[in-house]
Structure formats: C-alpha cells, structure tokens
Amino acid sequence: MPQRHSKNNNDLAFFTYDEKRKLGYGTQKERLGKDSIKPFDACCLCLKPFIDPMSCQKGHVFCKECILECLLAQKKDIQRKLASHELQKKQEKEEEAEKLMSQKARELDAFDQQNHGAVPQYSDRNHSQDKNGFHGANSVKVTSYEEEALRTMKAFWLPSATPVAPVKVDAPSTSTVCPEGKEKLKLKSLFPVYFTEDTSEKKSSSSLDKTFICPSCKVTLTNTLSLVALSSCGHVFCKKCADKFMAVDKVCLACGKGCKERNLVNLEKGGTGFAGHDDHLVATDFKHLGSGSGLGLVRPATKT
C-alpha cells in the first residue's frame, strides 16, 4: 500500500498537484525552434519565398500580388461597412420620425379624451364590436398608450416576442492598414525591394535554393544579420554597410543613386531562435481542468 504522501496515492476524492501537472494543468512553456520562425526572404502573408517583393515604410516585406490582394480586400470591406453604417443611420432617422409621429398622435388622443369626457366613442353604427375585438357591454376603448404597450410588449418567455438587442455598426475607418504592423498603409507608400542574388559557381553548383548577398561586402544574408533597404532605389544591404557608407556618403553603393537618411528602412525578419538576437520566442499555453470531464479548456498560445 502506498504511503500517505506518495505521488502514487490515487484514492483521493480530488486531484493532487502532480496529477494536475500530468494532465497538462497550468501554464506550459515551450521555446520555438528554427522551423517556427519566418526567414527573411519569405512573404509576411503567404509565408513562401517572395515573388516581386515590396516593402512598407516599417520594413515588412510582401509579395506584390499578396499585398495588392490584401489592400483590395480591405477596400471592399470598408465599402461594405460604410454601406451598412449609412443604412443604419437611415433606419435611425426613420425610427425617430416614427416616434415623433406616434407621440403627436398620443397627445392628440389625450386632448380629444380631455375635451369629450370619459365616454368611449365608436366609429361603427351598431356599436357591437370595437376595433380591438371587444363585444357588447364589456367593450372598453383601448387608449393609444395601451395599444403601443401591447404591440411592443417584451415577453421574453414567448419566442415570437423575445426582445432583440439592436446591433450598432460603428463608423469604420476609411484607411487601409498594414496586415503585419497594423499601421496605416497606402499603395503609394510601398516600394519594390531588390535582393542581390549570389551567382558564384560554388553556390550555383552546390545548392538549388537561392542565396542572397550584400552587394557591398558580399556577405550571405541570413536571419542573423540586420538588413536595410533603400526606399529610393530598393537595394538591400546589411546594416553595417548601410551605417558605414550610405548614411555618410548619401549614395547607393549598387546603383549610385542619391539617398537620404529617411530612405534607410530596417527590414523586419523572423529571428534566429537564440536569446542573443533580442527575440523572446517562448510560446505559453494555459490549461485548466474542465468540470466533471477531466479535459481542459485551452486558451490560445501567446508568443512573448
């Protein structure tokens, strides 16, 4: 028989801490590896090697086709939201006008009852049935206030009379945003990016994948290097060459086109997975036990 404080003690009416840990209870952390990190030459939308790359002013690189489709879809969504917002404003105006008309009608009915006394008035000749379906001596004229109360009665126990909360559509923003950085993005603010491909015989014979180099120092570009693109011409350099030459000479080393300091755009990349790269790539997942089933409800993982 196991001891009282043993981890194998499973005859308790509740879960022990060790049993909860075995079921995955609590916050679990796992460091992301290289396979979970986007390479620098991949599109931020399709996550494939980019084709005709274009970059925003914050350094996010996309395929030309992907970013154009994204901006077009955002514009269509903005038009749809604007149409629904205009329809909602029109309906609100109509409801306001209807409320004013019903209020005026209620005031006229009250004025008419005050002037003609409390005797009910009937429009039909036989006085056998009024407009609300009451017969004979028991017929009582229903006031307009009672009519509206019956018409707008909120009987939550009846499916046909269940109150429905109105859905408010806020005025949408008319500007498109970057799908990666969530800042405002226009088509004219995008600029093409040109990477220098390594065409040496050693690289072309040993590997089928494209490798890119810095046109100044001929260093192979990887996620370990910080990259800088020129928005004036689109050429990409390593950050050391950009800070050492172009920031001082104000000239592109590849094409000789003039540039300014504001044209230097730091490209965003996925990272390397090492702590020295200033990326805290740890995925956390919180799991708590479900009621009665033993299965946990999982909260989405977050990257810190």
PDB file of C-alpha atoms in Angstrom, residues 51-170:
ATOM      1  CA  ILE A  51       7.938  36.979 -55.749  1.00  0.00           C
ATOM      2  CA  ASP A  52       8.390  40.621 -56.783  1.00  0.00           C
ATOM      3  CA  PRO A  53       8.864  41.737 -53.161  1.00  0.00           C
ATOM      4  CA  MET A  54       7.538  45.055 -51.929  1.00  0.00           C
ATOM      5  CA  SER A  55       8.096  46.649 -48.531  1.00  0.00           C
ATOM      6  CA  CYS A  56       6.250  49.185 -46.427  1.00  0.00           C
ATOM      7  CA  GLN A  57       7.932  52.014 -44.563  1.00  0.00           C
ATOM      8  CA  LYS A  58       8.145  49.833 -41.418  1.00  0.00           C
ATOM      9  CA  GLY A  59      10.160  47.135 -43.161  1.00  0.00           C
ATOM     10  CA  HIS A  60       7.539  44.417 -43.655  1.00  0.00           C
ATOM     11  CA  VAL A  61       8.144  42.569 -46.935  1.00  0.00           C
ATOM     12  CA  PHE A  62       5.304  41.103 -49.012  1.00  0.00           C
ATOM     13  CA  CYS A  63       4.804  39.587 -52.414  1.00  0.00           C
ATOM     14  CA  LYS A  64       3.406  42.157 -54.805  1.00  0.00           C
ATOM     15  CA  GLU A  65       0.367  40.033 -55.613  1.00  0.00           C
ATOM     16  CA  CYS A  66      -0.325  39.232 -51.950  1.00  0.00           C
ATOM     17  CA  ILE A  67      -0.246  42.825 -50.701  1.00  0.00           C
ATOM     18  CA  LEU A  68      -2.347  44.097 -53.630  1.00  0.00           C
ATOM     19  CA  GLU A  69      -4.999  41.454 -52.964  1.00  0.00           C
ATOM     20  CA  CYS A  70      -4.934  42.319 -49.252  1.00  0.00           C
ATOM     21  CA  LEU A  71      -5.395  46.060 -49.861  1.00  0.00           C
ATOM     22  CA  LEU A  72      -8.173  45.404 -52.386  1.00  0.00           C
ATOM     23  CA  ALA A  73      -9.996  43.138 -49.924  1.00  0.00           C
ATOM     24  CA  GLN A  74      -9.674  45.809 -47.217  1.00  0.00           C
ATOM     25  CA  LYS A  75     -11.155  48.457 -49.534  1.00  0.00           C
ATOM     26  CA  LYS A  76     -14.109  46.206 -50.371  1.00  0.00           C
ATOM     27  CA  ASP A  77     -14.666  45.523 -46.681  1.00  0.00           C
ATOM     28  CA  ILE A  78     -14.543  49.270 -45.919  1.00  0.00           C
ATOM     29  CA  GLN A  79     -17.153  49.951 -48.629  1.00  0.00           C
ATOM     30  CA  ARG A  80     -19.407  47.235 -47.202  1.00  0.00           C
ATOM     31  CA  LYS A  81     -19.101  48.656 -43.680  1.00  0.00           C
ATOM     32  CA  LEU A  82     -19.775  52.183 -44.932  1.00  0.00           C
ATOM     33  CA  ALA A  83     -22.924  50.997 -46.732  1.00  0.00           C
ATOM     34  CA  SER A  84     -24.203  49.207 -43.608  1.00  0.00           C
ATOM     35  CA  HIS A  85     -23.419  52.285 -41.484  1.00  0.00           C
ATOM     36  CA  GLU A  86     -25.347  54.570 -43.867  1.00  0.00           C
ATOM     37  CA  LEU A  87     -28.280  52.136 -43.813  1.00  0.00           C
ATOM     38  CA  GLN A  88     -28.241  52.133 -40.023  1.00  0.00           C
ATOM     39  CA  LYS A  89     -28.269  55.953 -39.923  1.00  0.00           C
ATOM     40  CA  LYS A  90     -31.212  55.987 -42.340  1.00  0.00           C
ATOM     41  CA  GLN A  91     -33.143  53.483 -40.207  1.00  0.00           C
ATOM     42  CA  GLU A  92     -32.427  55.515 -37.061  1.00  0.00           C
ATOM     43  CA  LYS A  93     -33.824  58.651 -38.729  1.00  0.00           C
ATOM     44  CA  GLU A  94     -36.964  56.777 -39.803  1.00  0.00           C
ATOM     45  CA  GLU A  95     -37.450  55.380 -36.292  1.00  0.00           C
ATOM     46  CA  GLU A  96     -37.007  58.849 -34.803  1.00  0.00           C
ATOM     47  CA  ALA A  97     -39.601  60.285 -37.202  1.00  0.00           C
ATOM     48  CA  GLU A  98     -41.991  57.438 -36.365  1.00  0.00           C
ATOM     49  CA  LYS A  99     -41.568  58.094 -32.641  1.00  0.00           C
ATOM     50  CA  LEU A 100     -42.356  61.777 -33.144  1.00  0.00           C
ATOM     51  CA  MET A 101     -45.485  60.928 -35.129  1.00  0.00           C
ATOM     52  CA  SER A 102     -46.671  58.441 -32.500  1.00  0.00           C
ATOM     53  CA  GLN A 103     -46.010  60.995 -29.754  1.00  0.00           C
ATOM     54  CA  LYS A 104     -48.062  63.640 -31.599  1.00  0.00           C
ATOM     55  CA  ALA A 105     -50.875  61.123 -32.129  1.00  0.00           C
ATOM     56  CA  ARG A 106     -50.805  60.258 -28.429  1.00  0.00           C
ATOM     57  CA  GLU A 107     -51.019  63.922 -27.492  1.00  0.00           C
ATOM     58  CA  LEU A 108     -53.987  64.410 -29.847  1.00  0.00           C
ATOM     59  CA  ASP A 109     -55.773  61.398 -28.328  1.00  0.00           C
ATOM     60  CA  ALA A 110     -55.194  62.722 -24.829  1.00  0.00           C
ATOM     61  CA  PHE A 111     -56.504  66.138 -25.866  1.00  0.00           C
ATOM     62  CA  ASP A 112     -59.560  64.545 -27.503  1.00  0.00           C
ATOM     63  CA  GLN A 113     -60.364  62.466 -24.399  1.00  0.00           C
ATOM     64  CA  GLN A 114     -59.973  65.511 -22.167  1.00  0.00           C
ATOM     65  CA  ASN A 115     -62.428  67.561 -24.260  1.00  0.00           C
ATOM     66  CA  HIS A 116     -65.066  64.864 -24.911  1.00  0.00           C
ATOM     67  CA  GLY A 117     -65.128  63.265 -21.470  1.00  0.00           C
ATOM     68  CA  ALA A 118     -64.605  59.675 -20.443  1.00  0.00           C
ATOM     69  CA  VAL A 119     -67.441  58.255 -22.624  1.00  0.00           C
ATOM     70  CA  PRO A 120     -65.952  55.932 -25.265  1.00  0.00           C
ATOM     71  CA  GLN A 121     -66.530  56.999 -28.853  1.00  0.00           C
ATOM     72  CA  TYR A 122     -67.241  54.402 -31.565  1.00  0.00           C
ATOM     73  CA  SER A 123     -66.926  54.797 -35.285  1.00  0.00           C
ATOM     74  CA  ASP A 124     -69.240  51.968 -36.328  1.00  0.00           C
ATOM     75  CA  ARG A 125     -73.006  52.315 -36.267  1.00  0.00           C
ATOM     76  CA  ASN A 126     -74.050  49.154 -34.438  1.00  0.00           C
ATOM     77  CA  HIS A 127     -71.657  49.591 -31.506  1.00  0.00           C
ATOM     78  CA  SER A 128     -71.379  45.804 -31.437  1.00  0.00           C
ATOM     79  CA  GLN A 129     -67.608  45.488 -31.831  1.00  0.00           C
ATOM     80  CA  ASP A 130     -64.817  47.988 -31.492  1.00  0.00           C
ATOM     81  CA  LYS A 131     -61.507  47.854 -33.306  1.00  0.00           C
ATOM     82  CA  ASN A 132     -59.832  45.717 -30.623  1.00  0.00           C
ATOM     83  CA  GLY A 133     -62.360  42.892 -30.762  1.00  0.00           C
ATOM     84  CA  PHE A 134     -64.321  43.511 -27.503  1.00  0.00           C
ATOM     85  CA  HIS A 135     -68.105  42.897 -27.739  1.00  0.00           C
ATOM     86  CA  GLY A 136     -71.229  44.225 -26.026  1.00  0.00           C
ATOM     87  CA  ALA A 137     -71.294  45.928 -22.661  1.00  0.00           C
ATOM     88  CA  ASN A 138     -67.807  44.668 -21.791  1.00  0.00           C
ATOM     89  CA  SER A 139     -66.210  46.567 -24.648  1.00  0.00           C
ATOM     90  CA  VAL A 140     -63.798  49.204 -23.468  1.00  0.00           C
ATOM     91  CA  LYS A 141     -61.906  51.517 -25.757  1.00  0.00           C
ATOM     92  CA  VAL A 142     -58.173  50.868 -25.543  1.00  0.00           C
ATOM     93  CA  THR A 143     -56.096  54.002 -25.437  1.00  0.00           C
ATOM     94  CA  SER A 144     -53.195  54.565 -27.818  1.00  0.00           C
ATOM     95  CA  TYR A 145     -50.753  54.116 -24.939  1.00  0.00           C
ATOM     96  CA  GLU A 146     -52.148  50.641 -24.220  1.00  0.00           C
ATOM     97  CA  GLU A 147     -52.106  49.782 -27.903  1.00  0.00           C
ATOM     98  CA  GLU A 148     -48.434  50.630 -28.146  1.00  0.00           C
ATOM     99  CA  ALA A 149     -47.716  48.737 -24.923  1.00  0.00           C
ATOM    100  CA  LEU A 150     -49.435  45.632 -26.313  1.00  0.00           C
ATOM    101  CA  ARG A 151     -47.661  45.972 -29.628  1.00  0.00           C
ATOM    102  CA  THR A 152     -44.210  46.422 -28.098  1.00  0.00           C
ATOM    103  CA  MET A 153     -44.644  44.005 -25.210  1.00  0.00           C
ATOM    104  CA  LYS A 154     -41.339  42.303 -24.313  1.00  0.00           C
ATOM    105  CA  ALA A 155     -42.489  38.810 -23.393  1.00  0.00           C
ATOM    106  CA  PHE A 156     -39.184  37.005 -23.008  1.00  0.00           C
ATOM    107  CA  TRP A 157     -40.944  33.674 -22.406  1.00  0.00           C
ATOM    108  CA  LEU A 158     -42.530  33.748 -25.882  1.00  0.00           C
ATOM    109  CA  PRO A 159     -40.217  33.011 -28.831  1.00  0.00           C
ATOM    110  CA  SER A 160     -42.179  35.366 -31.074  1.00  0.00           C
ATOM    111  CA  ALA A 161     -41.947  38.263 -28.592  1.00  0.00           C
ATOM    112  CA  THR A 162     -38.370  37.821 -27.411  1.00  0.00           C
ATOM    113  CA  PRO A 163     -36.627  41.189 -27.260  1.00  0.00           C
ATOM    114  CA  VAL A 164     -33.701  41.590 -29.609  1.00  0.00           C
ATOM    115  CA  ALA A 165     -30.801  43.856 -28.805  1.00  0.00           C
ATOM    116  CA  PRO A 166     -30.103  46.270 -31.665  1.00  0.00           C
ATOM    117  CA  VAL A 167     -26.789  45.766 -33.424  1.00  0.00           C
ATOM    118  CA  LYS A 168     -24.900  49.042 -33.649  1.00  0.00           C
ATOM    119  CA  VAL A 169     -22.475  49.464 -36.539  1.00  0.00           C
ATOM    120  CA  ASP A 170     -19.767  51.998 -35.756  1.00  0.00           C
TER     121      ASP A 170
END
